[in-house]
Coordinates of C-alpha atoms and ligand atoms in Angstrom, one line a residue:
X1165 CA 0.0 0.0 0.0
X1166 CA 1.0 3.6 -0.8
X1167 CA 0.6 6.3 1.4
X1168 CA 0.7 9.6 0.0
X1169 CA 0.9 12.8 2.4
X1170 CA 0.3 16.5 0.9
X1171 CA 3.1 18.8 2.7
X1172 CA 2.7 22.5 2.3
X1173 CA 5.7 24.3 2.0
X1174 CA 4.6 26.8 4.4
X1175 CA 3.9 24.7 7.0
X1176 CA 7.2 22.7 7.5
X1177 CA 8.3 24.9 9.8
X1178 CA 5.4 23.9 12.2
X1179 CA 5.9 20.7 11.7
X1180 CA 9.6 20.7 12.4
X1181 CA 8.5 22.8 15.6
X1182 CA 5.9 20.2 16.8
X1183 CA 6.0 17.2 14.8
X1184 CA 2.7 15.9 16.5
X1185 CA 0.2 19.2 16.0
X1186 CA 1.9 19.9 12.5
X1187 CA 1.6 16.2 11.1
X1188 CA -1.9 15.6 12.8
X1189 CA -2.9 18.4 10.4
X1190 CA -1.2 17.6 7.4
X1191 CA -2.6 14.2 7.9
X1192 CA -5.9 15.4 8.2
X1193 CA -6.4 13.6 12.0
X1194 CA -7.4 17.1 13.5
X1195 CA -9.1 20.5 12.6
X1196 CA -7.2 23.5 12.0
X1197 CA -8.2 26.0 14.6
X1198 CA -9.9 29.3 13.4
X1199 CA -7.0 32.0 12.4
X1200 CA -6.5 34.7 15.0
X1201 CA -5.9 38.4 14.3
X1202 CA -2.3 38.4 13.5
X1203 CA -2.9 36.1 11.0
X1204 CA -5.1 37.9 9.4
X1205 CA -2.9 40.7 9.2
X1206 CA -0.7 38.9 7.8
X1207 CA -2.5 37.6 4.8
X1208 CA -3.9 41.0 4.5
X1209 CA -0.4 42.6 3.8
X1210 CA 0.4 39.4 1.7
X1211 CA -2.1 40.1 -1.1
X1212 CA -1.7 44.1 -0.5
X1213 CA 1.6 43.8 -1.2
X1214 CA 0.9 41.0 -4.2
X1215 CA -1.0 43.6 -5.7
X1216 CA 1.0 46.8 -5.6
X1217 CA 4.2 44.0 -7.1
X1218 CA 1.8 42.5 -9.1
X1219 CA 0.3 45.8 -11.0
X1220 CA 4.0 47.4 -10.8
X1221 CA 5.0 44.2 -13.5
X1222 CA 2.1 44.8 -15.4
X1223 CA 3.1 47.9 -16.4
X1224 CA 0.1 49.1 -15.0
X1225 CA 1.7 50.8 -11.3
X1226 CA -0.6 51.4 -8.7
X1227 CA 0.1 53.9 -5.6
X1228 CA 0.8 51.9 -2.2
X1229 CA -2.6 54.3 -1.4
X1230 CA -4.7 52.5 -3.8
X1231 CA -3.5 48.8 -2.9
X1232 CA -4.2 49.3 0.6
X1233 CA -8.1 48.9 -0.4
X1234 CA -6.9 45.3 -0.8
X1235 CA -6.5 44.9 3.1
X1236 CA -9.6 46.7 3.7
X1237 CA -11.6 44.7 2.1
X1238 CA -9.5 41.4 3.2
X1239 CA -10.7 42.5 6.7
X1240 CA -14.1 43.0 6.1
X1241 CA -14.2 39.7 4.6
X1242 CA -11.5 37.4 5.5
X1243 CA -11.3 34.1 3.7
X1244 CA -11.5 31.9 7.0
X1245 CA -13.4 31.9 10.3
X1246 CA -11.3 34.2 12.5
X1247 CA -10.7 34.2 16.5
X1248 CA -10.6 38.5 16.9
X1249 CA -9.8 38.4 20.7
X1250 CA -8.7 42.2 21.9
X1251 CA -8.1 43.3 18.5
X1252 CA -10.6 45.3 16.8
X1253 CA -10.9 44.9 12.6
X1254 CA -9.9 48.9 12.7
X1255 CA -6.8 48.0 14.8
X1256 CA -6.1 45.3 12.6
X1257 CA -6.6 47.2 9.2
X1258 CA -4.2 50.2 10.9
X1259 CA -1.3 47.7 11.6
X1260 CA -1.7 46.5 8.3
X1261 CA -1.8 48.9 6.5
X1262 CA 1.2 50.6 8.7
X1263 CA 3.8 47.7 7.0
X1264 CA 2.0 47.8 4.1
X1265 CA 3.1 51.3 3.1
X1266 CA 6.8 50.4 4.6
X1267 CA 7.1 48.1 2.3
X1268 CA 5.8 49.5 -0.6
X1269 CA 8.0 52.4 -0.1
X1270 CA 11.4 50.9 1.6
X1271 CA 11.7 47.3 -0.1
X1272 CA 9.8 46.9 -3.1
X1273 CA 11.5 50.0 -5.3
X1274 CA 15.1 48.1 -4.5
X1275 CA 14.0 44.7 -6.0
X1276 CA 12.9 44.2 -9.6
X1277 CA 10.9 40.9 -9.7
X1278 CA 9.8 38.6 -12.3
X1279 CA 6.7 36.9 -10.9
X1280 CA 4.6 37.8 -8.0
X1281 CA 1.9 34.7 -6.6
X1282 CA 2.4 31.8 -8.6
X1283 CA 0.3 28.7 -7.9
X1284 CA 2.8 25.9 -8.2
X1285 CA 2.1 22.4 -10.0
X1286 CA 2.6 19.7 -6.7
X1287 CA 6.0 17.7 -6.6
X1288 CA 5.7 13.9 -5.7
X1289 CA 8.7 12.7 -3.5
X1290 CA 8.8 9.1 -3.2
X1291 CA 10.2 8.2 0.0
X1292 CA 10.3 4.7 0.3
X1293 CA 8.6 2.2 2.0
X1294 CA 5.3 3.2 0.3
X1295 CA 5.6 6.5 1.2
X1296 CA 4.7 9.4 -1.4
X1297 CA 5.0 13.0 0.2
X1298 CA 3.9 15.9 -2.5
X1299 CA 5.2 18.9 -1.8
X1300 CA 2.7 21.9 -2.7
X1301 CA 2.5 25.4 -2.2
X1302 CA 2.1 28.8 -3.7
X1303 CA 5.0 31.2 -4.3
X1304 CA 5.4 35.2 -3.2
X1305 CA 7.9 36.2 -5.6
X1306 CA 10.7 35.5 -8.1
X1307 CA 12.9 38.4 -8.1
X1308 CA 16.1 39.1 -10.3
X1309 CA 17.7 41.5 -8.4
X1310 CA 18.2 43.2 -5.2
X1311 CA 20.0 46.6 -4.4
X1312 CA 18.6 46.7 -0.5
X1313 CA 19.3 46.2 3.0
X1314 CA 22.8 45.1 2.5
X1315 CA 22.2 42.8 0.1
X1316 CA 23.1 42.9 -3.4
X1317 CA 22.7 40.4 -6.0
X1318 CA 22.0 40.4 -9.9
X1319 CA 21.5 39.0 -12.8
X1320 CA 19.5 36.0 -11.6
X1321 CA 16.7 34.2 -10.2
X1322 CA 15.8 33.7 -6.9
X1323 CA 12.5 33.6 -4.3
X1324 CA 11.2 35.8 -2.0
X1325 CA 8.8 35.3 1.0
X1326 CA 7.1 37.7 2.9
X1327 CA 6.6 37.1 6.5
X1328 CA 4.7 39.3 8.8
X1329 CA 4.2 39.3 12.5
X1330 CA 4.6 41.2 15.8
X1331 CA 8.3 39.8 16.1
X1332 CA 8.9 39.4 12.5
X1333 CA 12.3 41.3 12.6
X1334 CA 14.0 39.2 15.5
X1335 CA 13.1 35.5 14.2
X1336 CA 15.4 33.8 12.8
X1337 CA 15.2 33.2 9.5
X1338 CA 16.3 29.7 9.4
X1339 CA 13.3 29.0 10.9
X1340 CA 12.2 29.2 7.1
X1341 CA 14.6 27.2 5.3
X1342 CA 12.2 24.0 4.7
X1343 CA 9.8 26.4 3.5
X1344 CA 12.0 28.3 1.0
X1345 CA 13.8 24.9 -0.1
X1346 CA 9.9 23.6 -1.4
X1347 CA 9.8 27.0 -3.4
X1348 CA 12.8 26.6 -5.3
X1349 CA 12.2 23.2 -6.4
X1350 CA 9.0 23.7 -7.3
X1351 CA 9.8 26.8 -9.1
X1352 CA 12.8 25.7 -10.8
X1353 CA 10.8 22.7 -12.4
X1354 CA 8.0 25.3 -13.4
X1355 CA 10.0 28.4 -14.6
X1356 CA 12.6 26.2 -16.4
X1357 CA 15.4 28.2 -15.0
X1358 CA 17.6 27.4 -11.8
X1359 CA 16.9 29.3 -9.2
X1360 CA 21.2 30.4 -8.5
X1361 CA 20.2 33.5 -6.0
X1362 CA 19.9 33.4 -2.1
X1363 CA 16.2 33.0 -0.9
X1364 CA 15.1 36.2 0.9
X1365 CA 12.6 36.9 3.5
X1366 CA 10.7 40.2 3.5
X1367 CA 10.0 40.7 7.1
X1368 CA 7.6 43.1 8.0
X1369 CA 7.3 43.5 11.3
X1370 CA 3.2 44.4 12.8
X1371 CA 4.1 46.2 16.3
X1372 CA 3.9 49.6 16.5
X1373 CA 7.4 50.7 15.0
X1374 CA 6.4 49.3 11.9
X1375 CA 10.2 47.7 11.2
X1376 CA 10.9 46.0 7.4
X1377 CA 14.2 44.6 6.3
X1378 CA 14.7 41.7 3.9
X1379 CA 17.2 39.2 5.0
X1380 CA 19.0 36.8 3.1
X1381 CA 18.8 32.3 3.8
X1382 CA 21.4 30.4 1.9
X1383 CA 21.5 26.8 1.1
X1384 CA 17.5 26.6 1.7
X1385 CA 17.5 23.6 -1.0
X1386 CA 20.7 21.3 1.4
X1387 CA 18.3 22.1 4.3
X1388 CA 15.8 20.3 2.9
X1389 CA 16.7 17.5 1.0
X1390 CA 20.0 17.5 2.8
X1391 CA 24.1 16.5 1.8
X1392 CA 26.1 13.6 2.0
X1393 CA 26.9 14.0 5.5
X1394 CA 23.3 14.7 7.0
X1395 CA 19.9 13.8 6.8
X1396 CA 17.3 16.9 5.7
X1397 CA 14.0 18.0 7.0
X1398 CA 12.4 16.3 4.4
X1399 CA 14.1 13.1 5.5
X1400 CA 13.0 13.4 8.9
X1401 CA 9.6 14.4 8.3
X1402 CA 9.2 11.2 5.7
X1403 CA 10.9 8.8 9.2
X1404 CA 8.0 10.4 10.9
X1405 CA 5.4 9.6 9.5
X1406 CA 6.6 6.2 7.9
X1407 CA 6.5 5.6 12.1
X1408 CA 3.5 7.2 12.5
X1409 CA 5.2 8.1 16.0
X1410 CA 5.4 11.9 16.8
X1411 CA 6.6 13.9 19.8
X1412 CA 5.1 16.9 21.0
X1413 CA 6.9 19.9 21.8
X1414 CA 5.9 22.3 24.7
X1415 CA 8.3 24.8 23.7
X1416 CA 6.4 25.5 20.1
X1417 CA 5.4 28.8 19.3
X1418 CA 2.2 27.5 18.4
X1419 CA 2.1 25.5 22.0
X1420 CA -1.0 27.0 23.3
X1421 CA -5.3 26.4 23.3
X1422 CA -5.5 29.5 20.5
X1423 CA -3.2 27.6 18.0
X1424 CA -3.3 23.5 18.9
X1425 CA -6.1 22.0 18.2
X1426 CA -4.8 19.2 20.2
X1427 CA -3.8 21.3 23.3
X1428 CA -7.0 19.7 25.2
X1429 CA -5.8 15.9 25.5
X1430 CA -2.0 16.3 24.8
X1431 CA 0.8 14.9 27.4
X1432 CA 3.6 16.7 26.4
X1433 CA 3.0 20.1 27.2
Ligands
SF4_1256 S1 -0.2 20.9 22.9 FE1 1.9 21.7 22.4 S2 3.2 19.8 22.5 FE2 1.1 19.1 22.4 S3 0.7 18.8 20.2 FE3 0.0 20.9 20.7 S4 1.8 22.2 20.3 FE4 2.6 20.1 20.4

């Protein structure tokens, strides 16, 4: 018998935080919880942003004023069911909108892309042992060069993810190799071309200072299928679940009743 498991790129990095909430999901054994207010404002940003990049390589440039429509109505009608606790949807659409216009002014005029949003086709991994894991996922950007922040690279390909948050700026961004790794495979195959610049993460940060840099993650693709010498996060994920034995991990970022849907009955934390 075959099993086959659908892995999101973006959510490796849960599951490498707390194998047994992030692979319960991904196998479907629990309910994702409903999103929170952060989260919200996060996807809010992401397609504001996606739309001001978007229109900007259409030849067709829109002000970072006009895109920021796209997070009011995001917030008036968000995609999924969301927990609000103390924020209100005006808070929410302020903070938003705050990194919104830092972006649009302070990263995206140093970067010239070459595709913003791209749905990509799934990737099946065989494991072994009857295990299939397809990798899917949908990418920010592909940019081809970068003049910003410190960083300066040309003449090239090479993704960029934006990540948004209250402590966006002070993660590190390791944290977001897996996630990066899925991208560039998935978008090499697609695009045709080899993806031979760093993966960057466009942090915008949602606390009052309204912080953005981009930071650079290097050997994203060795993270996750791994070298010679060490196993990857792909190859530990795939022991996993060919185990079907998972530990939790109280530590998690996500380790609480707002964000683990298994928070009620679990021993480890
Ligand atoms: S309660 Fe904590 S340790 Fe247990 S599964 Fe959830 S995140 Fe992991």
């Amino acid at each position: 018998v075959t099993q086959t498991v659908n892995i999101r790129a973006s959510s490796i990095a849960s599951i490498i935080d707390c194998p047994k909430r992030g692979l319960s999901l991904a196998l479907g054994l629990v309910k994702q919880l409903p999103s929170t207010a952060p989260a919200i404002i996060g996807s809010a940003c992401h397609e504001s942003t996606a739309a001001f990049d978007k229109a900007a390589i259409e030849g067709c440039p829109i002000t970072a004023d006009e895109a920021t429509q796209v997070i009011v109505d995001y917030i008036k009608h968000p995609k999924d069911e969301v927990y609000w606790g103390d924020t209100t949807t005006k808070e929410a659409e302020r903070r938003a909108i705050g990194v919104h216009t830092r972006y649009c002014m302070d990263i995206a005029p140093d970067i010239d892309y070459e595709q913003v949003e791209l749905t990509l086709d799934p990737m099946e991994i065989d494991c072994g042992d009857g295990l299939v894991i397809v990798l899917t996922g949908t990418l920010d950007r592909v940019y081809k060069e970068i003049r910003t922040y410190e960083l300066e690279y040309y003449d090239g390909h090479g993704i960029l993810d934006v990540k948004s948050g209250v402590r966006a700026c002070t993660q590190k961004p390791g944290k977001h190799k897996g996630q990066l790794g899925v991208y560039e495979l998935l978008a090499e195959r697609a695009l045709g071309v080899e993806m031979n610049l760093p993966g960057l993460i466009g942090r915008l940060q949602t606390s009052n200072q309204y912080e953005v840099d981009v930071v650079a993650v290097e050997n994203t693709k060795e993270a996750l299928i791994g070298n010679d010498e060490e196993t990857g996060l792909l190859g530990h994920i795939a022991r996993m679940l060919k185990s079907g034995d998972f530990y939790g991990n109280s530590s998690s970022w996500l380790c609480s009743e707002r964000y683990c849907p298994l928070y009620k009955g679990c021993i480890f934390r």
